Amino acid sequence: IILIVVAAGVGAWWYSSNREAADSVGLVMFVDRNVPPEHQARLTADIARMQSEIGERVGDKKSMEDLNRWINIGNLYFVLGNLREARATLREAVELNAVNYVAWGNLGDVLVEMGDLDAARAAYQQAVELSNLVGYVLKYGHLLRAKFPNDPDEYERVLLGAVATRGQEQ
C-alpha cells in the first residue's frame, strides 16, 4: 500500500511537471522591459510582501481577500517581464474567483504576449462575457481580427453584442 501511495505521488508530480513544460513549449516566458534596477528592486519587494501576506494558504485555506493580491502580483510580474510567473499568479486569481473579469482580462494580456493565442482568446472571451467593458471588447476583437481571421462570425458577434449592451442598434 505504501508503494502504491508513493507511486501515485510520484506520478502526480511527474504529470504536473510535464504538463507545465508541455504547456510552455514555444511560448515566450520572459521579456526584457528594461526596468531600471531601483524600480525592479521595489517591484520585487512588493511581490515578496504580498506573497508573504498570502502565506501558505492553499486549497480550502485560500482566502477571497487574497484575490487582489494575486492580481497585483501578476501585474507586477508582467511589468517586470516575467510572463511565466504573471501567468501562474493570474491563474491563481481566476481559480480563486472565476467571475473576476479583471483577472481574466489581465491573463489574456499575458497570454497574448507569451504567444499562447488560443488561451488568450479564451481568457478575453471570459472577460467580455463577464463585463462587456469596451477595453476588453476591443482587445478581444483585435485578437480575433488579427490572429483568427477565419472566424469572422465570432468577431461580428462580439462587436454586435457590445453595441447591443449599450442600447444602440446595429
Short mmCIF file of C-alpha atoms in Angstrom, two decimals:
data_model
loop_
_atom_site.label_atom_id
_atom_site.label_comp_id
_atom_site.label_asym_id
_atom_site.label_seq_id
_atom_site.Cartn_x
_atom_site.Cartn_y
_atom_site.Cartn_z
CA ILE A 1 0.00 0.00 0.00
CA ILE A 2 2.86 2.37 0.83
CA LEU A 3 4.43 1.67 -2.56
CA ILE A 4 1.14 2.46 -4.30
CA VAL A 5 0.80 5.75 -2.42
CA VAL A 6 4.41 6.71 -3.22
CA ALA A 7 3.98 5.72 -6.87
CA ALA A 8 0.78 7.77 -7.11
CA GLY A 9 2.53 10.79 -5.59
CA VAL A 10 5.48 10.49 -7.95
CA GLY A 11 3.10 10.05 -10.88
CA ALA A 12 1.12 13.14 -9.94
CA TRP A 13 4.32 15.16 -9.55
CA TRP A 14 5.63 13.93 -12.91
CA TYR A 15 2.32 14.70 -14.65
CA SER A 16 2.12 18.23 -13.24
CA SER A 17 5.78 18.91 -14.08
CA ASN A 18 5.40 17.69 -17.64
CA ARG A 19 2.05 19.42 -18.09
CA GLU A 20 3.69 22.75 -17.22
CA ALA A 21 6.55 22.01 -19.61
CA ALA A 22 4.17 20.97 -22.40
CA ASP A 23 2.04 24.00 -21.62
CA SER A 24 5.07 26.21 -22.20
CA VAL A 25 6.61 24.75 -25.35
CA GLY A 26 7.31 27.52 -27.84
CA LEU A 27 5.97 30.27 -25.59
CA VAL A 28 7.77 33.44 -24.57
CA MET A 29 8.47 33.24 -20.84
CA PHE A 30 10.41 36.44 -20.27
CA VAL A 31 10.51 39.84 -21.95
CA ASP A 32 13.23 42.37 -21.16
CA ARG A 33 11.35 45.58 -20.44
CA ASN A 34 14.48 47.47 -19.40
CA VAL A 35 13.07 48.22 -15.96
CA PRO A 36 15.66 50.28 -14.08
CA PRO A 37 17.32 48.33 -11.24
CA GLU A 38 15.90 50.57 -8.49
CA HIS A 39 12.34 50.06 -9.81
CA GLN A 40 12.97 46.36 -10.30
CA ALA A 41 14.06 46.08 -6.66
CA ARG A 42 10.97 47.96 -5.43
CA LEU A 43 8.59 45.85 -7.54
CA THR A 44 10.29 42.63 -6.43
CA ALA A 45 9.98 43.74 -2.80
CA ASP A 46 6.27 44.48 -3.35
CA ILE A 47 5.79 41.00 -4.80
CA ALA A 48 7.57 39.40 -1.83
CA ARG A 49 5.48 41.44 0.63
CA MET A 50 2.19 40.42 -0.99
CA GLN A 51 3.28 36.79 -1.24
CA SER A 52 4.11 36.79 2.47
CA GLU A 53 0.68 38.28 3.20
CA ILE A 54 -0.89 35.41 1.29
CA GLY A 55 1.36 33.00 3.12
CA GLU A 56 0.94 29.30 2.67
CA ARG A 57 -2.80 29.37 2.03
CA VAL A 58 -3.63 26.67 -0.50
CA GLY A 59 -6.68 24.59 -1.29
CA ASP A 60 -9.50 25.22 1.17
CA LYS A 61 -7.37 27.72 3.07
CA LYS A 62 -7.30 30.16 0.13
CA SER A 63 -8.94 33.43 1.00
CA MET A 64 -11.07 35.60 -1.26
CA GLU A 65 -9.32 38.52 0.45
CA ASP A 66 -6.19 37.45 -1.42
CA LEU A 67 -7.77 37.92 -4.85
CA ASN A 68 -6.47 41.47 -5.34
CA ARG A 69 -3.04 40.41 -4.11
CA TRP A 70 -2.87 37.64 -6.72
CA ILE A 71 -3.95 40.06 -9.45
CA ASN A 72 -1.44 42.69 -8.30
CA ILE A 73 1.38 40.14 -8.12
CA GLY A 74 0.56 39.00 -11.63
CA ASN A 75 0.55 42.59 -12.86
CA LEU A 76 3.92 43.30 -11.24
CA TYR A 77 5.45 40.18 -12.77
CA PHE A 78 4.06 41.34 -16.12
CA VAL A 79 5.68 44.76 -15.69
CA LEU A 80 8.97 43.02 -14.84
CA GLY A 81 8.65 40.88 -17.98
CA ASN A 82 8.36 37.58 -16.11
CA LEU A 83 5.46 36.20 -18.13
CA ARG A 84 5.68 32.70 -16.68
CA GLU A 85 5.07 33.96 -13.13
CA ALA A 86 2.50 36.50 -14.31
CA ARG A 87 0.53 33.69 -15.94
CA ALA A 88 0.81 31.46 -12.86
CA THR A 89 -0.38 34.12 -10.42
CA LEU A 90 -3.23 35.30 -12.63
CA ARG A 91 -4.32 31.67 -12.98
CA GLU A 92 -4.40 31.57 -9.18
CA ALA A 93 -6.65 34.64 -9.26
CA VAL A 94 -9.13 33.14 -11.72
CA GLU A 95 -9.08 29.88 -9.79
CA LEU A 96 -9.94 31.82 -6.65
CA ASN A 97 -12.72 33.79 -8.35
CA ALA A 98 -13.76 32.58 -11.80
CA VAL A 99 -16.07 35.56 -12.33
CA ASN A 100 -13.43 38.26 -11.87
CA TYR A 101 -13.22 39.90 -15.28
CA VAL A 102 -10.11 41.90 -14.37
CA ALA A 103 -8.15 38.72 -13.67
CA TRP A 104 -9.37 37.17 -16.95
CA GLY A 105 -8.52 40.30 -18.95
CA ASN A 106 -5.06 40.59 -17.42
CA LEU A 107 -4.46 36.90 -18.03
CA GLY A 108 -5.44 37.48 -21.65
CA ASP A 109 -2.84 40.26 -21.93
CA VAL A 110 -0.12 37.98 -20.56
CA LEU A 111 -1.09 35.08 -22.82
CA VAL A 112 -1.05 37.27 -25.93
CA GLU A 113 2.48 38.40 -25.14
CA MET A 114 3.53 34.82 -24.46
CA GLY A 115 2.15 33.80 -27.85
CA ASP A 116 -0.50 31.45 -26.41
CA LEU A 117 -3.22 32.84 -28.64
CA ASP A 118 -5.85 30.14 -28.13
CA ALA A 119 -5.64 30.54 -24.36
CA ALA A 120 -5.63 34.35 -24.72
CA ARG A 121 -8.77 34.10 -26.81
CA ALA A 122 -10.49 32.05 -24.12
CA ALA A 123 -9.38 34.49 -21.38
CA TYR A 124 -10.59 37.57 -23.28
CA GLN A 125 -13.84 35.79 -24.09
CA GLN A 126 -14.38 35.24 -20.36
CA ALA A 127 -13.58 38.89 -19.60
CA VAL A 128 -16.04 40.07 -22.25
CA GLU A 129 -18.78 37.69 -21.17
CA LEU A 130 -18.39 38.76 -17.55
CA SER A 131 -18.16 42.50 -18.10
CA ASN A 132 -18.53 43.54 -21.73
CA LEU A 133 -16.34 46.56 -20.97
CA VAL A 134 -15.11 48.43 -24.02
CA GLY A 135 -11.43 47.77 -23.29
CA TYR A 136 -11.89 44.01 -23.19
CA VAL A 137 -14.16 44.02 -26.23
CA LEU A 138 -11.55 45.95 -28.19
CA LYS A 139 -8.71 43.66 -27.11
CA TYR A 140 -10.75 40.55 -27.87
CA GLY A 141 -11.95 41.96 -31.19
CA HIS A 142 -8.42 42.94 -32.19
CA LEU A 143 -7.11 39.49 -31.30
CA LEU A 144 -9.89 37.82 -33.30
CA ARG A 145 -9.36 40.03 -36.33
CA ALA A 146 -5.56 39.83 -36.31
CA LYS A 147 -4.94 36.23 -35.27
CA PHE A 148 -8.20 34.39 -36.04
CA PRO A 149 -9.28 35.83 -39.41
CA ASN A 150 -11.06 32.58 -40.30
CA ASP A 151 -13.66 33.21 -37.59
CA PRO A 152 -15.44 36.38 -38.75
CA ASP A 153 -18.69 35.21 -37.16
CA GLU A 154 -17.20 35.39 -33.64
CA TYR A 155 -15.70 38.81 -34.41
CA GLU A 156 -19.07 40.09 -35.58
CA ARG A 157 -20.89 38.51 -32.61
CA VAL A 158 -18.55 40.23 -30.14
CA LEU A 159 -18.90 43.64 -31.73
CA LEU A 160 -22.68 43.40 -32.17
CA GLY A 161 -23.02 42.22 -28.58
CA ALA A 162 -21.06 45.22 -27.37
CA VAL A 163 -23.22 47.60 -29.38
CA ALA A 164 -26.42 45.98 -28.11
CA THR A 165 -25.41 46.20 -24.45
CA ARG A 166 -25.03 49.93 -24.84
CA GLY A 167 -28.63 50.26 -26.04
CA GLN A 168 -27.65 51.04 -29.60
CA GLU A 169 -28.92 49.43 -32.75
CA GLN A 170 -26.74 47.66 -35.25
#
